[in-house]
CSV table of C-alpha atoms in Angstrom, one decimal:
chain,number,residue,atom,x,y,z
A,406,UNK,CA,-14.2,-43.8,11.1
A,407,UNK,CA,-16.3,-41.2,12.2
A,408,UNK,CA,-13.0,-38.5,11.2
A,409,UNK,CA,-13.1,-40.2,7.7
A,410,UNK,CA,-17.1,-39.7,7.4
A,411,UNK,CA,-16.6,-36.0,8.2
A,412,UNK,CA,-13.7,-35.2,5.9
A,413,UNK,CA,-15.1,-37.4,2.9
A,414,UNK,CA,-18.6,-35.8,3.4
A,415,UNK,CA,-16.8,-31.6,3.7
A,416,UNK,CA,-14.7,-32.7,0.0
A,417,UNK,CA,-17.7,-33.8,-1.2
A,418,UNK,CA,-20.3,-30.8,-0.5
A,419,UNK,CA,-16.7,-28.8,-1.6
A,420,UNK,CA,-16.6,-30.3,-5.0
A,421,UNK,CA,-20.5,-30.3,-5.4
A,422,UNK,CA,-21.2,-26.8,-4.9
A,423,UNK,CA,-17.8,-24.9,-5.7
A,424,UNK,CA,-16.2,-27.3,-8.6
A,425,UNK,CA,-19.6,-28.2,-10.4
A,426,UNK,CA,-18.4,-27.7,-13.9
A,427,UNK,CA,-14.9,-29.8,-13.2
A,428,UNK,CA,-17.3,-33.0,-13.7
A,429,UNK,CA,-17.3,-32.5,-17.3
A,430,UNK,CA,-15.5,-34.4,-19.2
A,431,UNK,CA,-12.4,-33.2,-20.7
A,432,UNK,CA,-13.4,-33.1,-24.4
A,433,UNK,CA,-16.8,-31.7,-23.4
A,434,UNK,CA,-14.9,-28.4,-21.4
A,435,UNK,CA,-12.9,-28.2,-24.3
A,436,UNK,CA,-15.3,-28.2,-26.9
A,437,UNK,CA,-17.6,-25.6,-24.9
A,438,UNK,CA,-14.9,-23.4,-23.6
A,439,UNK,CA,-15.6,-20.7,-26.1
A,440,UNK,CA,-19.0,-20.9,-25.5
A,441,UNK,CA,-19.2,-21.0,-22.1
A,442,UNK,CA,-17.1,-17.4,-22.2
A,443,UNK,CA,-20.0,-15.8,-23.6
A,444,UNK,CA,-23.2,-17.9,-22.9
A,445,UNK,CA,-22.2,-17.9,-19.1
A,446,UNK,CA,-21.0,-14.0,-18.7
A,447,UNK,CA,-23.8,-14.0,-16.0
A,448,UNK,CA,-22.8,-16.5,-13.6
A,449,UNK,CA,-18.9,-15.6,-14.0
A,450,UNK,CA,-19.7,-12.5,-13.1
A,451,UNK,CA,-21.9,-13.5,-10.0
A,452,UNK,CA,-18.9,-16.4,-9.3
A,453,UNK,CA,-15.9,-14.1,-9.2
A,454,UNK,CA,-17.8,-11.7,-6.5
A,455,UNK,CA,-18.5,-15.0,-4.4
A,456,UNK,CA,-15.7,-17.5,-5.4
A,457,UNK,CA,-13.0,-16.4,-4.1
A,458,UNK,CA,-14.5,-15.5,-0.2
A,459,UNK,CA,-15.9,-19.1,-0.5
A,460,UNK,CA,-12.2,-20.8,-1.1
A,461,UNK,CA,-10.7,-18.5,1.4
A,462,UNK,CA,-13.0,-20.2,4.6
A,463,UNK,CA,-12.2,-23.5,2.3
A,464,UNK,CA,-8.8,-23.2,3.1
A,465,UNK,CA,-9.2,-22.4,6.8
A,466,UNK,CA,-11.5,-26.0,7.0
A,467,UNK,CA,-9.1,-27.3,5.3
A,468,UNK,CA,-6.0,-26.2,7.5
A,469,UNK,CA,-7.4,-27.2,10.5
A,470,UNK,CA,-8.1,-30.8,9.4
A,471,UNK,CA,-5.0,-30.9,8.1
A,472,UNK,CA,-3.5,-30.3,11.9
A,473,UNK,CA,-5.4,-33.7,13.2
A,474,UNK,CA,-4.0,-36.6,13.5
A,475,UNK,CA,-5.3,-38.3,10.0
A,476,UNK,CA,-3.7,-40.5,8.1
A,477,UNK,CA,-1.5,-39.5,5.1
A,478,UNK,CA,-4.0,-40.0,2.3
A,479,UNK,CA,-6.9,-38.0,4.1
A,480,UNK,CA,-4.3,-35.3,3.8
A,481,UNK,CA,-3.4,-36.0,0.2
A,482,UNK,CA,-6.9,-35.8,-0.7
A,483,UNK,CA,-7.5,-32.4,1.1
A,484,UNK,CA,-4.1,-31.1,-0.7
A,485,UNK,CA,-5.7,-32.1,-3.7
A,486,UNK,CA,-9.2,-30.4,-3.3
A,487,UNK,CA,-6.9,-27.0,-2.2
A,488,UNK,CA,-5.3,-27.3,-5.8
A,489,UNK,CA,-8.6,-27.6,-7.7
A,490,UNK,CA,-10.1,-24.7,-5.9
A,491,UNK,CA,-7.3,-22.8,-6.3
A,492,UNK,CA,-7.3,-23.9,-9.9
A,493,UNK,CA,-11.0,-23.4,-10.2
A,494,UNK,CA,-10.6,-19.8,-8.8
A,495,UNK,CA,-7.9,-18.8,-11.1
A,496,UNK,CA,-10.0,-19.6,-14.1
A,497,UNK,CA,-13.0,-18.0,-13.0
A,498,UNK,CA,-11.0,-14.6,-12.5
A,499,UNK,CA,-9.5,-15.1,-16.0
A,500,UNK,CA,-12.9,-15.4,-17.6
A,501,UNK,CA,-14.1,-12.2,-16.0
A,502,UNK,CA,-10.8,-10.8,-17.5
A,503,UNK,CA,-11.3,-11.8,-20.7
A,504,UNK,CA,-15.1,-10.6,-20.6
A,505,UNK,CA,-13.9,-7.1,-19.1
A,506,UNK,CA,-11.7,-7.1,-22.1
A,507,UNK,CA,-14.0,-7.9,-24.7
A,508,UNK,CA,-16.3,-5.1,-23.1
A,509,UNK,CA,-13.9,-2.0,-23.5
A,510,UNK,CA,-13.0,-3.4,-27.0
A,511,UNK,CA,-15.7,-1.4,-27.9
A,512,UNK,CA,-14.1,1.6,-26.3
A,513,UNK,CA,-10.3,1.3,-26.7
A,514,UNK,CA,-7.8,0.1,-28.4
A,515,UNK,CA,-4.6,-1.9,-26.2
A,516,UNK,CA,-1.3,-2.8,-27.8
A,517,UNK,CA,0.8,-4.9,-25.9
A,518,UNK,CA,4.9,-3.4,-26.4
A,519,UNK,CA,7.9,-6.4,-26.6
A,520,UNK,CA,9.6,-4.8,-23.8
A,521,UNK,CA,7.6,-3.9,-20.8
A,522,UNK,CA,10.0,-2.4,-18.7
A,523,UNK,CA,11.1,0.4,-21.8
A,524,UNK,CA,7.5,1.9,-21.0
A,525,UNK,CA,8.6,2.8,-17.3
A,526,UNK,CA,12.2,4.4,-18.4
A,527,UNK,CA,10.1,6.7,-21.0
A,528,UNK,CA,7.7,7.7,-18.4
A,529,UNK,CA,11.0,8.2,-15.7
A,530,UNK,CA,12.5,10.3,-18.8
A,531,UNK,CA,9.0,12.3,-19.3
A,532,UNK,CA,8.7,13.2,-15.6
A,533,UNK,CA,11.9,14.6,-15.4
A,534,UNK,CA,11.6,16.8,-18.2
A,535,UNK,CA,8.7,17.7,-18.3
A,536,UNK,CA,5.4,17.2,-16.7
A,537,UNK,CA,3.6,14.2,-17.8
A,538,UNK,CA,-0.1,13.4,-17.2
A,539,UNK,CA,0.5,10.0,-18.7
A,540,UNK,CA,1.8,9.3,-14.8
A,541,UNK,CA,-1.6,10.0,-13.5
A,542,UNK,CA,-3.4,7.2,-14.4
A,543,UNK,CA,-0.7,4.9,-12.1
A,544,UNK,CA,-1.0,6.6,-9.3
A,545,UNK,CA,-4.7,6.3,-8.7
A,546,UNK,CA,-7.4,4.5,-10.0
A,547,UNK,CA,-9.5,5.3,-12.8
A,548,UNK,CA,-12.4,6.0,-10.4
A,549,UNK,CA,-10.2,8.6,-9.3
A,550,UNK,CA,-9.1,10.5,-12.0
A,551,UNK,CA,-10.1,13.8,-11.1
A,552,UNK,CA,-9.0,14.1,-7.3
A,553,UNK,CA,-5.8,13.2,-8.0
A,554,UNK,CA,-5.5,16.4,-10.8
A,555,UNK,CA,-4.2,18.2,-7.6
A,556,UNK,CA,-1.0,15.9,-7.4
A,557,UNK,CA,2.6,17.0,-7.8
A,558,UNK,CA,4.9,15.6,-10.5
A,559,UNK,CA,7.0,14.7,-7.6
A,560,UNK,CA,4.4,12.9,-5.8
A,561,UNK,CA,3.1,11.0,-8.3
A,562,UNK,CA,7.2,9.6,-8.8
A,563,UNK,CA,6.8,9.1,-5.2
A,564,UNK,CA,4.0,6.8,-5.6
A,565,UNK,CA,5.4,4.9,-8.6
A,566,UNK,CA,8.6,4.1,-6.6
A,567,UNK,CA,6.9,2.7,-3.6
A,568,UNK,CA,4.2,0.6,-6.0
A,569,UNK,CA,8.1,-0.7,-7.6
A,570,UNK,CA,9.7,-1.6,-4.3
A,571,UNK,CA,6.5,-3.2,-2.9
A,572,UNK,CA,6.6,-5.4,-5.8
A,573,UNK,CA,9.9,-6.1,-5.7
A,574,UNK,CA,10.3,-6.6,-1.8
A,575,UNK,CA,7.1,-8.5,-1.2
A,576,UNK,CA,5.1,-9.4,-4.0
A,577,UNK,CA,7.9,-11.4,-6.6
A,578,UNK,CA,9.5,-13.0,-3.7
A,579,UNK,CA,5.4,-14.6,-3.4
A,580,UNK,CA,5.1,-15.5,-6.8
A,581,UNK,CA,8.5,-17.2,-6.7
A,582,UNK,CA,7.5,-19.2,-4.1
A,583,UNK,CA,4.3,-20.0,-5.6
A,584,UNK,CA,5.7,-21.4,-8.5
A,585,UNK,CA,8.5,-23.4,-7.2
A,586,UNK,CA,5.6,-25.0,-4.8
A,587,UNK,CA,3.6,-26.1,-8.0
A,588,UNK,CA,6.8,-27.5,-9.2
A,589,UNK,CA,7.6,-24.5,-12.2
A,590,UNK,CA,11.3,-25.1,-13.6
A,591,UNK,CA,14.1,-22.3,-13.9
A,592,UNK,CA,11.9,-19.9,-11.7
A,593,UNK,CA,15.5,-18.5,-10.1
A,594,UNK,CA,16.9,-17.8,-13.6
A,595,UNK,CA,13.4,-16.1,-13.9
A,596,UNK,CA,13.5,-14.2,-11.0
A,597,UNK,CA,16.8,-13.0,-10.9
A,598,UNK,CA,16.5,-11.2,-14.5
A,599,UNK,CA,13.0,-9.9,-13.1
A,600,UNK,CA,14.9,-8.6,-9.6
A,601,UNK,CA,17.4,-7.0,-12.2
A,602,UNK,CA,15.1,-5.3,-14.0
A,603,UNK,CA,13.2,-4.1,-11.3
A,604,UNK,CA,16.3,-3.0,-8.9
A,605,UNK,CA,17.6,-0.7,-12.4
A,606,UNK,CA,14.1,0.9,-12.5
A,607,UNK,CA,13.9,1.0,-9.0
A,608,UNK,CA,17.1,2.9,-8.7
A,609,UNK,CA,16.2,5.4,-12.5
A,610,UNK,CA,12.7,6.4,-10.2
A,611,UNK,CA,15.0,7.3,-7.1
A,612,UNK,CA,17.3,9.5,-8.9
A,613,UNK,CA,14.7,11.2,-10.3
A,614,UNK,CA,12.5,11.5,-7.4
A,615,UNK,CA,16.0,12.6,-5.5
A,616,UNK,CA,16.5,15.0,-8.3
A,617,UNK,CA,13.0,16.7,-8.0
A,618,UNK,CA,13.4,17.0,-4.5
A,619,UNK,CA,17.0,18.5,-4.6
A,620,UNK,CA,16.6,21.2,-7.5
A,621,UNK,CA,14.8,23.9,-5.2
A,622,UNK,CA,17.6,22.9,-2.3
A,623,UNK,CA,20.6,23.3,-4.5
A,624,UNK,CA,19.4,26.6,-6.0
A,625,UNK,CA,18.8,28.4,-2.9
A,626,UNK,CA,22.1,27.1,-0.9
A,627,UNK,CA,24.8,29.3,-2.1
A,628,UNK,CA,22.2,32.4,-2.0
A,629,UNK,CA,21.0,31.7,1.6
A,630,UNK,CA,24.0,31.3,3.0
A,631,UNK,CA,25.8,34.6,1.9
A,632,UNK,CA,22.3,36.4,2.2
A,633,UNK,CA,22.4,39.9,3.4
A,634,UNK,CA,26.6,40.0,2.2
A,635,UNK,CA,27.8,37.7,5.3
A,636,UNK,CA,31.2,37.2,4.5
A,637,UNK,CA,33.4,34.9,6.5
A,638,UNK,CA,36.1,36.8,6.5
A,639,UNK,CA,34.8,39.3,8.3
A,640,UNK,CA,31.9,38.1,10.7
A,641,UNK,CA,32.2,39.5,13.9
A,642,UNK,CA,29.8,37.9,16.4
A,643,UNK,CA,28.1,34.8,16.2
A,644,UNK,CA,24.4,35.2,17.6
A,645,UNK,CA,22.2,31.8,16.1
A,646,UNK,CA,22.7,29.6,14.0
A,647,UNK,CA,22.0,31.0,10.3
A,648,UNK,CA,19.4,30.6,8.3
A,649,UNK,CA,20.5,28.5,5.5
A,650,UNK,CA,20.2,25.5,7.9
A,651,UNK,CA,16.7,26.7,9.3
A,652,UNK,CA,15.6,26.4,5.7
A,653,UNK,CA,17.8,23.2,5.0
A,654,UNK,CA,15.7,21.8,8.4
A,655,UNK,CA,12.0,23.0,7.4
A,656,UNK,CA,12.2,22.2,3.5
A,657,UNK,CA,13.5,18.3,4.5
A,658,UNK,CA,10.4,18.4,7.1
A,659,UNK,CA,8.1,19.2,4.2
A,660,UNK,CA,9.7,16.5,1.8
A,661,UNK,CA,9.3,13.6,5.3
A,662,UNK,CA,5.6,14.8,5.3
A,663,UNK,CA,5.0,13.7,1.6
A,664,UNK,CA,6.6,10.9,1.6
A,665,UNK,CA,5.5,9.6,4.7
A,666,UNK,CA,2.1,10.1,3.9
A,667,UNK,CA,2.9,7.4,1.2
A,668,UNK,CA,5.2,5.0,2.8
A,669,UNK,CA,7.2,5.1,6.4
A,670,UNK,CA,9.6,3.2,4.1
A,671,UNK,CA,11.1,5.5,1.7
A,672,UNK,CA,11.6,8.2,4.0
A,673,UNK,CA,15.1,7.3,5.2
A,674,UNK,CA,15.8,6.0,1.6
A,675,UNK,CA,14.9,9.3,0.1
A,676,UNK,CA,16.1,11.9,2.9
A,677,UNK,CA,19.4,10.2,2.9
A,678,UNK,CA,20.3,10.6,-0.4
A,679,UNK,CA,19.2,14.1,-0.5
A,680,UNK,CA,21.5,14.8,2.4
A,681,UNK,CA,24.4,13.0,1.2
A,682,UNK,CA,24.0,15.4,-2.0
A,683,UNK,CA,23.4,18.7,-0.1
A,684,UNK,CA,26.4,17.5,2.6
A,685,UNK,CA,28.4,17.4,-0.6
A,686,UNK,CA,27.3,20.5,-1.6
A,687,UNK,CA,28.0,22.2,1.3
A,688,UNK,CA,31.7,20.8,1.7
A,689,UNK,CA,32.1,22.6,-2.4
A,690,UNK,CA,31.0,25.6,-0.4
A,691,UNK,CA,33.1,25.8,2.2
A,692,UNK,CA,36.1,24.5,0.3
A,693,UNK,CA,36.0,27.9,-1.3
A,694,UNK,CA,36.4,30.0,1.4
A,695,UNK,CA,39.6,31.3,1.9
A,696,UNK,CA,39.5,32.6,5.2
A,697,UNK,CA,38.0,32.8,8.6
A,698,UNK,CA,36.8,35.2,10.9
A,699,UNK,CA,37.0,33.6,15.3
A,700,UNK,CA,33.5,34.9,14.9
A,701,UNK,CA,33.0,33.4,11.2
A,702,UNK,CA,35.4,30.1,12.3
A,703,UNK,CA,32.8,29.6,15.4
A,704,UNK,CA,29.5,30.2,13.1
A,705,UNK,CA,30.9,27.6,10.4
A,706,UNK,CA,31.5,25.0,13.2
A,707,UNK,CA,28.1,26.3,15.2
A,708,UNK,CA,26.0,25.3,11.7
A,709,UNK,CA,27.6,22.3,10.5
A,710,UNK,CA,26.9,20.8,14.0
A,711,UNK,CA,23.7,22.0,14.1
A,712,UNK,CA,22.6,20.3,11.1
A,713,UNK,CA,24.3,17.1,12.5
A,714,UNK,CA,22.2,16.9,15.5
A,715,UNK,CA,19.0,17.8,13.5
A,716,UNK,CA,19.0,15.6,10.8
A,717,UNK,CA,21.5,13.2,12.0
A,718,UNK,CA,19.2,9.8,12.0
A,719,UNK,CA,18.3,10.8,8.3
A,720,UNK,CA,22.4,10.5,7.1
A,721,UNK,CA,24.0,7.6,5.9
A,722,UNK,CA,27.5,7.2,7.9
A,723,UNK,CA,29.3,8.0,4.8
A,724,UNK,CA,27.4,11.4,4.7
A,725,UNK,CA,27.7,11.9,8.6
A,726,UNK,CA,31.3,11.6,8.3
A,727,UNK,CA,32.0,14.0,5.9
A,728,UNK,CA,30.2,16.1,7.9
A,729,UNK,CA,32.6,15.3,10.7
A,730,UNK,CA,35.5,15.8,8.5
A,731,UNK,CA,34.2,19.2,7.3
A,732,UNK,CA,34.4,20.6,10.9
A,733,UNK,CA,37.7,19.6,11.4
A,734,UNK,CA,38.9,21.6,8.3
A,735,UNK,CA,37.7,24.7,9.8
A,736,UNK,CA,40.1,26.6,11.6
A,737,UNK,CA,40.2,26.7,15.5
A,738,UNK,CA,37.1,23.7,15.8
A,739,UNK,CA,38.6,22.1,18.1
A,740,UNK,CA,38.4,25.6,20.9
A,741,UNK,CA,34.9,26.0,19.3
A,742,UNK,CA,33.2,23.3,19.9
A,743,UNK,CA,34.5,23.2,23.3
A,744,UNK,CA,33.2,26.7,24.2
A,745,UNK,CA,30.3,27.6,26.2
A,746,UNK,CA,28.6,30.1,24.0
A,747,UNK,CA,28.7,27.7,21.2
A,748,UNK,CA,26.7,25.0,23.3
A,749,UNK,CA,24.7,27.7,24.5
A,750,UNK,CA,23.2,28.9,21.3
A,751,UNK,CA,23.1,25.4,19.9
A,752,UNK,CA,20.6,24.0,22.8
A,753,UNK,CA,18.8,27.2,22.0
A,754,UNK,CA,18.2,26.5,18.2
A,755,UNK,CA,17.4,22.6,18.8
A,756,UNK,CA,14.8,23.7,21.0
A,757,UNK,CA,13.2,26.2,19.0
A,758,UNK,CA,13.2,24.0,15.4
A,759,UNK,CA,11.8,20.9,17.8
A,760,UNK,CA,8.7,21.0,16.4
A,761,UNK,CA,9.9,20.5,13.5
A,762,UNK,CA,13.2,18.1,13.9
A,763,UNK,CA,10.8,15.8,16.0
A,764,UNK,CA,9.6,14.3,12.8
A,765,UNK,CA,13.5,13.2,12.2
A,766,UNK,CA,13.7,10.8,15.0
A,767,UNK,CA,11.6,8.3,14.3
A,768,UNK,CA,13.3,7.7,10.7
A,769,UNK,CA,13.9,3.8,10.3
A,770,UNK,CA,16.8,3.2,8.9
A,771,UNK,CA,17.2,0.6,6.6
């Protein structure tokens, strides 16, 4: 009895103080809904700030007497005060929308386009092009505006990709469940057009991220490694490893830094498929050699393992066996690799690029 007091008495003071306009009648909220918009700006206003914080401690009240042993219609009834909270909550934030809307009528003018998801493959097409301020504005707020002037194109992508997997990952698998709780029909038919949209966007912002990333990587390859006229054919003494990889390792440490700095997340997503591009790249290059040095046969095998052991966690298998592969096409790997000037120099260069290849080994792959 004394359990049915308490939980009658907390709906009660609930409903009183939280859902006071809910005891109008029906035709009365209809008829007054208009005017309640603007007559009541003030109070929606004060309600969204407070609302929402209220219903939150609601719900934990609400949880906990849910765990007692209580008969089944207690529970029904505390379900049912959850809903019209929730409910209650909803509409309140909907009216300060609309007044926030009616304000900056004033000030701009918004179109709403058929097809959403065409706005995000002009912007893709825009950033890749060209640069684009327009991509400014969704990468920060507009409170923001001007420190985030000192942005990269390439960042801002950055940014706009992991907003897109978020919502994909997290956020629509929520709102699916949401629905289907409330009893919504044909929400998987729903959803899976929504996840295919979202996964072809999804993988347009990759490429394009992957191909900002790449363009400075691919232009310098070719030039770095035959820097200074090295010529395989005639190499005569392997000393380090060369610098093409040096600049392979650094530049990829610089591209973890940015991304990490926006999400732990897309770093293995993003590395990988910049090294599975650059691995192919380099196997174009050394298809075209026609011949090898022992000096230029052991500095081939010395770099290619080099950047295996430095950016190994960051390769797909796919891209770590082509590198594989690669070695054995070289001639006389197999004495190389074995040799103890090769492991020599090779302990020498990890140790020396381990500030920088530390970054590598905490990459989660996914």
């Amino acid at each position: 009895t004394l359990t049915k007091e308490i939980i009658q008495t907390f709906i009660s003071v609930v409903r009183l103080n939280l859902l006071n306009r809910s005891t109008l009648s029906k035709s009365d909220m209809v008829s007054s809904q208009e005017g309640d918009l603007y007559s009541n700006a003030d109070e929606t206003y004060q309600r969204v700030k407070t609302l929402p914080h209220c219903i939150q401690n609601c719900r934990l009240c609400v949880l906990h007497l849910a765990s007692l042993d209580i008969p089944a219609d207690f529970k029904q009834d505390l379900q049912q005060l959850m809903f019209d909270l929730r409910l209650e909550c909803f509409k309140v934030i909907m009216d300060h929308a609309c007044l926030e809307a009616i304000k900056q009528a004033a000030i701009a003018v918004y179109r709403l386009l058929a097809d959403f998801a065409s706005v995000f493959q002009i912007l893709i097409k825009d950033c890749s092009s060209a640069p684009s301020n327009s991509i400014e504005p969704l990468s920060s707020s507009t409170t923001m505006t001007n420190s985030s002037e000192h942005l990269s194109k390439t960042t801002c992508l950055v940014i706009v990709f992991n907003n897109f997997v978020y919502t994909r990952r997290f956020i629509l698998p929520r709102l699916k469940k949401i629905f289907l709780n409330y009893g919504f029909r044909g929400m998987d038919r729903v959803y899976e057009e929504i996840e295919t949209i979202y996964k072809r966007v999804d993988e347009q912002l990759l490429e394009t991220v992957q191909t900002e990333y790449l363009r400075p990587f691919l232009h310098r390859l070719e030039a770095r490694m035959y820097s200074g006229r090295f010529d395989w054919a005639t190499h005569m003494r392997v000393t380090a490893v060369k610098d093409y990889v040096k600049h392979i390792i650094l530049d990829l440490a610089r591209v973890h830094a940015e991304i990490y700095s926006i999400s732990s997340q897309l770093v293995f997503l993003v590395l990988s498929r910049i090294l599975s591009t650059l691995v192919d790249e380099l196997v174009k290059l050394y298809s075209n050699i026609n011949q090898f040095s022992k000096a230029g046969s052991m500095q081939a095998c010395l770099d290619i393992i080099a950047l295996q052991e430095c950016l190994g966690r960051c390769m797909e298998n796919e891209t770590s066996n082509k590198l594989k592969t690669l070695i054995t096409q070289i001639p006389e790997a197999a004495e190389n690799i074995k040799s103890k000037a090769l492991t020599d120099m090779l302990n020498i260069f990890l140790k020396q690029m381990q500030p920088y290849s530390i970054a590598f080994r905490d990459v989660l792959q996914q």
